[in-house]
Every structure is written in structure tokens, then in C-alpha cells.
Coordinates of C-alpha atoms in Angstrom, one line a residue:
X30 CA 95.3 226.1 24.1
X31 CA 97.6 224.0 21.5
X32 CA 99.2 221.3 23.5
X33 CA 100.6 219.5 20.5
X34 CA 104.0 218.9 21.2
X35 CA 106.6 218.8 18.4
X36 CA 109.9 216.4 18.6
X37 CA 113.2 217.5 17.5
X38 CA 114.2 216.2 14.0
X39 CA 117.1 213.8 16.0
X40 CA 114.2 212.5 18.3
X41 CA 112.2 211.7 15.3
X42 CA 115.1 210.5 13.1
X43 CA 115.6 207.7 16.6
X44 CA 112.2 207.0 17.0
X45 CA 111.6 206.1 12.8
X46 CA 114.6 204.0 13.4
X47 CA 113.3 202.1 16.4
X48 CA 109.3 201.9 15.2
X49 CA 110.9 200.1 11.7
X50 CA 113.3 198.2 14.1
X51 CA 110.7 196.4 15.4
X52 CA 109.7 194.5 12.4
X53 CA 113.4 193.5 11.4
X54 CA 114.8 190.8 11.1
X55 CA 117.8 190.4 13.8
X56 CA 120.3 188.7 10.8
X57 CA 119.8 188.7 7.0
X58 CA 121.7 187.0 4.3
X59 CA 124.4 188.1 2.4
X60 CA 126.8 186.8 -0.7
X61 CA 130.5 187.6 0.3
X62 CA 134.2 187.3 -0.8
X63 CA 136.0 185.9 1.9
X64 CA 139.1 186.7 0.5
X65 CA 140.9 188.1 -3.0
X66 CA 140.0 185.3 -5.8
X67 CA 137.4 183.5 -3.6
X68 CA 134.1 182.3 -4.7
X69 CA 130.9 184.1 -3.1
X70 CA 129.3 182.5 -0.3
X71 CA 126.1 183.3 1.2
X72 CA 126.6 184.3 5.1
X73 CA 124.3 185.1 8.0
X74 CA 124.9 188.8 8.8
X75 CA 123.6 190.3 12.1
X76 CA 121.9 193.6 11.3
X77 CA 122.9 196.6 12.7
X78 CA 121.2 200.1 12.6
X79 CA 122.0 202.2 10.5
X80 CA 124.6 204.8 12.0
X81 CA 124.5 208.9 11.6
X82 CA 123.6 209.6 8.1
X83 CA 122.8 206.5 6.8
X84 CA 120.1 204.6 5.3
X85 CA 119.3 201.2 6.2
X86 CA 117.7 199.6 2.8
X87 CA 115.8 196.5 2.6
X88 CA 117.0 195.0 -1.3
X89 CA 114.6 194.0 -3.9
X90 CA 117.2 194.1 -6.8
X91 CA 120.9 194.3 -7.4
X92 CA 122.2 194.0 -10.8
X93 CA 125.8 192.1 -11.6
X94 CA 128.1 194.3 -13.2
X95 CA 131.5 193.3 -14.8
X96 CA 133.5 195.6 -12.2
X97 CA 132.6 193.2 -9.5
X98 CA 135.1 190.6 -10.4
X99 CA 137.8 193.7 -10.1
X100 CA 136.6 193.5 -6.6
X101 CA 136.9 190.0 -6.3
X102 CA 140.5 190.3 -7.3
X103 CA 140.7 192.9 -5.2
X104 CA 141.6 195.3 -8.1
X105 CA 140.2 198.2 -6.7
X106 CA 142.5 198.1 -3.5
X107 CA 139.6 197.2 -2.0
X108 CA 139.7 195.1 0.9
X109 CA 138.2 191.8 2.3
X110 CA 135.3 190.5 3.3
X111 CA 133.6 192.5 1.3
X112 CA 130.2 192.2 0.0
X113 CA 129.7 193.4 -3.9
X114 CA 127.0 194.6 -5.5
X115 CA 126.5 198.3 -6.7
X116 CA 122.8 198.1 -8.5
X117 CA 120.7 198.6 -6.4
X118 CA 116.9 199.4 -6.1
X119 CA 114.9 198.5 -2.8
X120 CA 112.6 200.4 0.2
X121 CA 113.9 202.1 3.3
X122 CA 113.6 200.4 6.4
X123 CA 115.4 202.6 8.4
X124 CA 117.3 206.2 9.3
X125 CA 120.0 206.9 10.9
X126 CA 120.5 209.7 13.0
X127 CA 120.7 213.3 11.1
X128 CA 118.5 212.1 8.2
X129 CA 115.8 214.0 6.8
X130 CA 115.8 213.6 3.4
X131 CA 114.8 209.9 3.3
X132 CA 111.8 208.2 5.2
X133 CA 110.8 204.7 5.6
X134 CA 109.1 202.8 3.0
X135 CA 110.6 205.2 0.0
X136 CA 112.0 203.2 -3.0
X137 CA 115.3 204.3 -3.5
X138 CA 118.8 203.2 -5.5
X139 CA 122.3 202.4 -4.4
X140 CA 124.5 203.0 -7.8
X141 CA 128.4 203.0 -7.6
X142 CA 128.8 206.1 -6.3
X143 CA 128.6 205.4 -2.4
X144 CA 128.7 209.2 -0.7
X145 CA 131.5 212.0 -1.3
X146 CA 132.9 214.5 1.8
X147 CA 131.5 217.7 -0.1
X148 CA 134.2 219.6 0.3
X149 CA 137.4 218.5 -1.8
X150 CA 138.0 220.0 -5.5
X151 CA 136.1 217.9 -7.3
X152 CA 132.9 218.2 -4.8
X153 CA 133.0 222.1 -5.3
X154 CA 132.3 221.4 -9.1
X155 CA 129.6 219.3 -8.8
X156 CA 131.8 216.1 -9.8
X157 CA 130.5 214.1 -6.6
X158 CA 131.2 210.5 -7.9
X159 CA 134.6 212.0 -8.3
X160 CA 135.4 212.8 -4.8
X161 CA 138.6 212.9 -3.2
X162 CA 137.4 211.2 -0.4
X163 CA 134.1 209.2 -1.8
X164 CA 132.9 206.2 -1.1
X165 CA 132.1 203.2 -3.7
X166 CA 129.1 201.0 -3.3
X167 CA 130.7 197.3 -3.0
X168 CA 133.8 198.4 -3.2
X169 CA 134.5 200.2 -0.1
X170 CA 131.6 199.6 1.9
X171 CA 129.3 196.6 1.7
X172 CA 127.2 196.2 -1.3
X173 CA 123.6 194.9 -2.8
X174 CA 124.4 191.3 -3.0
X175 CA 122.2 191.1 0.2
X176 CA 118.9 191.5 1.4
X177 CA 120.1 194.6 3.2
X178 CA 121.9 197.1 2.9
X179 CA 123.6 200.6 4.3
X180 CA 123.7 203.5 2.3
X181 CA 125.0 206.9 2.9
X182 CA 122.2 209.2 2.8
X183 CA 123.7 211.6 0.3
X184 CA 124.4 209.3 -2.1
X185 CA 121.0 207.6 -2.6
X186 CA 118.9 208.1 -5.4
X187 CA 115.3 208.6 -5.4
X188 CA 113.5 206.1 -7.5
X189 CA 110.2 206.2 -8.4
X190 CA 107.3 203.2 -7.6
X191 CA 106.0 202.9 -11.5
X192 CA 109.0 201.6 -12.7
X193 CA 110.0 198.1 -12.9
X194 CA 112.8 197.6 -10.0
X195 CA 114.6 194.5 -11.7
X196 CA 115.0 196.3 -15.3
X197 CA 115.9 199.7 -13.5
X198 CA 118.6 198.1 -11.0
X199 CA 121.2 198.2 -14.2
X200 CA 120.3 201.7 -14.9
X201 CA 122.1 202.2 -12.0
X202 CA 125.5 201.2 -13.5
X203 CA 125.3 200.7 -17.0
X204 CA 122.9 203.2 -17.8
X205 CA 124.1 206.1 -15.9
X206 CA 127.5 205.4 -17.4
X207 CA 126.9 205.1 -20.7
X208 CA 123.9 207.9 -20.6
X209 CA 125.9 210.3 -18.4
X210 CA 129.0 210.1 -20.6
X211 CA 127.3 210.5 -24.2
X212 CA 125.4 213.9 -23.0
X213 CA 128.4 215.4 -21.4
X214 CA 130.2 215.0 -24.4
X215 CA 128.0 217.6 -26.3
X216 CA 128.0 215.9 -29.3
X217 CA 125.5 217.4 -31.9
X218 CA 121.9 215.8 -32.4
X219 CA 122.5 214.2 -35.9
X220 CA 126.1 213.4 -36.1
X221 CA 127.8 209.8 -36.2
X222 CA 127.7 207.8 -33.0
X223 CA 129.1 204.8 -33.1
X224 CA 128.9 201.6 -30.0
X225 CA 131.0 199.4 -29.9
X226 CA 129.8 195.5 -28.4
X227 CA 126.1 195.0 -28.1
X228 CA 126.1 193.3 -24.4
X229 CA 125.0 194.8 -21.4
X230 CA 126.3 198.0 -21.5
X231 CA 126.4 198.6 -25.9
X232 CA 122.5 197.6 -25.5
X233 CA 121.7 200.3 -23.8
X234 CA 124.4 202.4 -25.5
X235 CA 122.6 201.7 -28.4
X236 CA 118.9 202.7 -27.5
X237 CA 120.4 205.8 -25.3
X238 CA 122.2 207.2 -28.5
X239 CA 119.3 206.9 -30.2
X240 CA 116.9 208.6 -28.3
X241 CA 119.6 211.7 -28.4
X242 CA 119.3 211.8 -31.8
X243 CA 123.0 210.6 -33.1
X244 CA 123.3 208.4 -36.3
X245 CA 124.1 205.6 -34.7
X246 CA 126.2 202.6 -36.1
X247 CA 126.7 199.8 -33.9
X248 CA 129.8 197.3 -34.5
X249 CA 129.4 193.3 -33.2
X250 CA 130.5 190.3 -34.8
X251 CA 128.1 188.5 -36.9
X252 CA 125.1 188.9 -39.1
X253 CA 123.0 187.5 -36.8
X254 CA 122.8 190.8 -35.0
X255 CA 122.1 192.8 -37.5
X256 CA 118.3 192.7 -36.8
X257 CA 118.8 192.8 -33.3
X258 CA 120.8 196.1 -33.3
X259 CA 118.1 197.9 -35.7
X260 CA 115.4 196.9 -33.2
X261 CA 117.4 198.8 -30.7
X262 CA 117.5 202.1 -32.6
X263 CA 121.0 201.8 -34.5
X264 CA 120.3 203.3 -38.3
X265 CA 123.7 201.1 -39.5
X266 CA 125.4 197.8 -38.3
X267 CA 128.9 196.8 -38.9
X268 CA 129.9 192.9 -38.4
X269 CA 133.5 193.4 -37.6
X270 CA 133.8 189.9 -38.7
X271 CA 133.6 190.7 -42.4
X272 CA 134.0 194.6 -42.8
X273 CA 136.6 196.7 -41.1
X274 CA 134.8 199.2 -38.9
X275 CA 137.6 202.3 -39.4
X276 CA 136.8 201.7 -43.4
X277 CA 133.0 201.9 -42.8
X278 CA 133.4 204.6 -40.6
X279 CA 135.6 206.7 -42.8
X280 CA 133.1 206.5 -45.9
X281 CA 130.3 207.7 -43.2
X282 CA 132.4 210.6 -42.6
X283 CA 134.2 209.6 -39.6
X284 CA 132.5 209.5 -35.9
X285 CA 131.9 212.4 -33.6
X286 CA 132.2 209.5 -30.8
X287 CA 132.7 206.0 -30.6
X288 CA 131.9 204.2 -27.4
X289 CA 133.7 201.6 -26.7
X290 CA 131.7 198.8 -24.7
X291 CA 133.0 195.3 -25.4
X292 CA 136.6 194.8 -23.1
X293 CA 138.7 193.6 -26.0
X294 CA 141.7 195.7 -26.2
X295 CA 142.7 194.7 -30.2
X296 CA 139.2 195.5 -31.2
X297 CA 139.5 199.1 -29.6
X298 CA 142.8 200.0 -30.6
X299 CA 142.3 200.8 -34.7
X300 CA 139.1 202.5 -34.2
X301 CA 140.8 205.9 -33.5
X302 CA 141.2 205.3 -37.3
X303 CA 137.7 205.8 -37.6
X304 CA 137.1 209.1 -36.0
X305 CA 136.4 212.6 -37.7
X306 CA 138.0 215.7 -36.7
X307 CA 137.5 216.3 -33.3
X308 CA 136.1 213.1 -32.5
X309 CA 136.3 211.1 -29.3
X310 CA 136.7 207.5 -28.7
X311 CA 135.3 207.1 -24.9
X312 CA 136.1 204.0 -23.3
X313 CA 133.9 202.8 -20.9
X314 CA 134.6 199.2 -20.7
X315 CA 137.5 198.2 -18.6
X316 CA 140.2 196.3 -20.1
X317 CA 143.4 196.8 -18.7
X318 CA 146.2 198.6 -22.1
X319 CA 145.2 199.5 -24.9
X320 CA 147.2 200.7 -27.9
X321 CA 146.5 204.2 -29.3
X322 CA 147.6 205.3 -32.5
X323 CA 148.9 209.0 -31.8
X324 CA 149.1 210.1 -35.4
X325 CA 145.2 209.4 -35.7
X326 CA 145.0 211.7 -32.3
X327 CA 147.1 214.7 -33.5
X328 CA 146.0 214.5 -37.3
X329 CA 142.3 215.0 -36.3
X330 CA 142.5 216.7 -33.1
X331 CA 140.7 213.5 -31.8
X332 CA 140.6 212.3 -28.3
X333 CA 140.3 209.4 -25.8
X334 CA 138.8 209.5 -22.4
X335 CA 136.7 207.7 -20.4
X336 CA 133.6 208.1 -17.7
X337 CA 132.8 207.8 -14.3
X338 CA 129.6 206.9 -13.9
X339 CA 127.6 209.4 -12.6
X340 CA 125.6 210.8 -9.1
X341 CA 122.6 211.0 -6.7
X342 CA 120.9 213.6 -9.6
X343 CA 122.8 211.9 -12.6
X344 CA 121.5 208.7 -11.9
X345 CA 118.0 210.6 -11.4
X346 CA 118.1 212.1 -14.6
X347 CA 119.3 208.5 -16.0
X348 CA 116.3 206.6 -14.8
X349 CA 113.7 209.5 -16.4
X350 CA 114.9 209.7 -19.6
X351 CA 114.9 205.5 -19.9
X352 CA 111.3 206.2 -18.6
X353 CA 110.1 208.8 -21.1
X354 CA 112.2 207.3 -23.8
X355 CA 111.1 203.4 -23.1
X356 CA 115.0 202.6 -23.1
X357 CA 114.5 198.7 -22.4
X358 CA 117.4 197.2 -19.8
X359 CA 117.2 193.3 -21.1
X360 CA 117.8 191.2 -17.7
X361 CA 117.9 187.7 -16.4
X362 CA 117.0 187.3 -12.9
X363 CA 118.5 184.7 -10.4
X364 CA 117.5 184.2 -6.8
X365 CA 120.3 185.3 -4.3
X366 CA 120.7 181.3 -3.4
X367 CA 121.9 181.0 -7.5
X368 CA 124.0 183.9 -6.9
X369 CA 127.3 182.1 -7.9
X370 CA 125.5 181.4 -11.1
X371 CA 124.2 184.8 -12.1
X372 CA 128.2 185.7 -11.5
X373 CA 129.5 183.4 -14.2
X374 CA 126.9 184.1 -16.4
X375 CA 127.7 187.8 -16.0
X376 CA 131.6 186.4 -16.5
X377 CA 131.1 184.4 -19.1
X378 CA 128.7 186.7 -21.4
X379 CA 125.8 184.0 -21.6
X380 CA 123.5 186.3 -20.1
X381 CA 121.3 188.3 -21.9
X382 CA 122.3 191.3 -20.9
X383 CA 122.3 191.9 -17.4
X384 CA 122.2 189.3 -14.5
X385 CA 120.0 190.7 -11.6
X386 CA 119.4 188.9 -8.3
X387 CA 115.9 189.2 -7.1
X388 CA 115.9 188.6 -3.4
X389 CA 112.2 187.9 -2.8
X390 CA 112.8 184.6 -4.5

């Protein structure tokens, strides 16, 4: 006779929870803003477990992404304390109640899109990060700039154990928006891509397009670049120091897309000159105005937008195609005690490309 006796999936879901409980820590550390336009300061936090549908995580990376000082200034309506941080890579350590995907010790992701209520407009379509009603990683909940984390269990994003955590983390952000906006533009394998800035986010702009197959042109200031942005893939480089980009662009043909990654406002604004018929300047780095010249829009049936990130699966997708393709993130890491430091070298654009804070340092 089979005496095996079989739990119910709540009763294992508890008892994961409390086996991985016991070797927790009881408080961990975490960088904060205190208030709107404060500094980060690293706070004791007591560690709770994690509640229906959620996954405790236990952080081996988070990246440092531009769109954290709109936190800090609160710029999102987001409110305070709040803990930032939306690149994240680390393991499970626990599950709350209801969870079945997930189970501990899995490496897993935190991007920006922090769970959705799957059932709103944009939810029915498949546009998760979208949502109505979704949730943003350091933004509206508690972030990676700590060395744990909660994450909603339908937005967390399998990750897998061959890849380097610290280079991926950004892939998270970055990638999945730059990636995830270039192939849902259908543009056609062989026409003119251009990117715009070669820092964090153009980098990988760069190498992405390239993969897909565009022509790509990348635009930076200065010769020195030049060799850089051919190492990355780009086929031409135009130093906007010394040759006008929409006058380059033009005698190419015009662009099917130009994707605009440096946040400089009078650099983007003539570049609709450069576009072909039906082209599409995508702006994906934020900058607050930015003046559009209409007659370039309705002349060539051009158009501006922009992109939200991406996804659980987007940012799946995302992290396979960097593998396959050997897409390179370039990072510098900084403890989580230097974490004011990888912040204004993030701000300041001295680091090369992508702070990321490592916390088993």
C-alpha cells in the first residue's frame, strides 16, 4: 500500500518559505531616499516574508539607470522612502504563498516592469509593462539597491546560470528597451539605422542593431570614437562635432529609424531632418521637450514615438539574443557601501557604460 502522502501546493509554498527562512538573515541592508532630492543612505531593513504572490530575492546585481534620479526627484509621482533600483539579477530565497512558478535557489531578474493586474486594456493585448494598474520596480515598490528584494511573481524573469549576472543586470533596462523597441518597429534587415549617443544605452543600441541586420550609423561627438563605434558593429560614424548628422543622413538615403539615446534635447530636435519616408525617430532617452519640426513629419510621413521597456518574456527574449549574438553590456562595478559613488558616476557620464553594484563585495 502507497502511504506517501502529498501536500497541497499552499502547504508546500509555506513550508519552502519557512525551510529558506531559516537561513536568513533577520535585517539586510539597503540604499534609500529618505525624501525627494536626498542623497542615498544605506539603512538596516528588517526582512519580512514575502507575502501572497511574491518572491523574496536575495541580490547579486543591480544596475544604475539614469531614470533613478527621476525617482529621486520624485518625478515619477512616486513616493518616499523609497528604495531604487530596477536591474536586477539574483537567486530566490523565498515564496510567498500561491507561487508555483518560482522555487528557491533559481536565478531570476527584476527589470522595470514590477507586475501588471491582467485584466485592464492593455493586459488583454499582451502590453503588460503597460498596465493600467502595474507596478514599477523602484519606483512604486522597493527596488535592487539592496541585498534583498520583493518581487511580484508575475513579473520576474527567468535568467539563466551561464550568463554573467553583473553584465546581464543592464540588459534588464537598457537592453530590453532599446532591443524591444528596434524589433517592434519592423524595420527591414538592411535599411539605415541610425543611434544616436554611444553611452550606456547607444552601446548596446549599437551592437543590437547590428546583430538585426540594419546599416547602422552611429552619431557622438568626436573622432576619438570613431574606432570605438566600428568595434561595436556600426558600418558609418558621424562626429556631430564636425559634420551635420541630417546632411549625412540625407546623402545615405535618409533613416528608416533613428534612436535617439543621448538626453540632449537640441541634438534630437533637427534629426527628423534626417529621416526617409516613413521613417521613425524613437526616443528613448528622457529629456524632458523637445522641438519637432512638423513639416519634416507630414512631408515624409515620418514619425516620433517612444518605448516602454518591455516584459517577463520581452526581457527573456532580450537576455537570449545578447547571448547568441555576444552583445557585450560594458559595466563598472561598485560595492553597495560606494553606492553614492556609482550614482554620480551614472549622473555624471564618467562611467563606462553602466554602473552596477555588486553586493557580495
Amino acid at each position: 500500500m502507497n502511504t506517501t502522502t502529498t501536500l497541497p501546493t499552499t502547504l508546500k509554498n509555506k513550508a519552502q518559505a519557512l525551510i529558506s527562512t531559516m537561513s536568513l538573515p533577520k535585517t539586510y541592508k539597503a540604499a534609500v531616499f529618505e525624501k525627494a532630492d536626498s542623497p542615498l543612505v544605506i539603512k538596516d531593513v528588517e526582512l519580512r516574508q514575502p507575502s501572497a504572490n511574491e518572491v523574496l530575492v536575495k541580490v547579486i546585481a543591480c544596475g544604475v539607470c539614469h531614470s533613478d534620479a527621476v525617482v529621486q526627484s520624485g518625478g515619477f509621482g512616486n513616493g518616499f522612502p523609497i528604495v531604487p533600483g530596477h536591474e536586477i539579477i539574483g537567486t530566490v530565497a523565498a515564496v510567498g504563498e500561491g507561487v508555483q512558478k518560482w522555487k528557491v535557489g533559481e536565478r531570476v531578474g527584476g527589470p522595470w516592469h514590477g507586475g501588471h493586474d491582467a485584466t485592464c486594456k492593455q493586459c488583454n493585448r499582451g502590453q503588460f509593462q503597460m498596465c493600467s494598474n502595474g507596478a514599477v520596480n523602484g519606483v512604486t515598490r522597493d527596488g535592487g539597491y539592496a541585498e534583498y528584494v520583493h518581487l511580484r511573481s508575475e513579473a520576474v524573469v527567468r535568467v539563466p546560470e551561464d550568463v554573467d549576472p553583473y553584465e546581464y543586470a543592464p540588459v534588464l533596462c537598457a537592453g530590453i528597451t532599446v532591443f524591444n523597441s528596434m524589433r517592434k518597429l519592423q524595420i527591414t534587415p538592411g535599411e539605415v539605422v541610425a543611434i544616436q549617443g554611444l553611452g550606456g544605452l547607444g552601446h548596446l543600441a549599437v551592437q543590437y542593431a547590428a546583430k538585426m541586420g540594419f546599416k547602422v550609423v552611429a552619431i557622438s561627438g568626436g573622432d576619438k570614437k570613431r574606432d570605438f563605434a566600428h568595434k561595436l558593429g556600426a558600418h558609418e560614424y558621424i562626429d556631430a562635432s564636425k559634420d551635420d548628422p541630417v546632411k549625412k543622413l540625407t546623402e545615405m538615403g535618409g533613416a528608416a529609424l533613428i534612436v535617439c539615446t543621448a538626453p540632449n534635447p537640441k541634438s534630437i530636435s533637427p534629426l527628423t531632418g534626417g529621416l526617409g519616408a516613413g521613417g521613425n525617430l524613437l526616443i528613448l532617452a528622457p529629456c524632458g521637450g523637445v522641438e519637432i519640426n512638423s513639416i519634416d513629419l507630414i512631408v515624409k510621413a515620418a514619425s516620433v514615438c517612444g518605448f516602454p521597456s518591455g516584459h517577463a518574456l520581452d526581457c527573456e527574449e532580450a537576455i537570449e539574443f545578447t547571448k547568441l549574438h555576444n552583445v557585450n553590456c560594458m559595466i563598472e562595478k561598485f560595492p553597495l557601501k560606494d553606492v553614492q559613488k556609482a550614482y554620480d558616476h551614472m549622473l555624471s557620464g564618467d562611467v563606462r557604460f553602466r554602473s552596477v553594484l555588486v553586493m557580495d563585495q
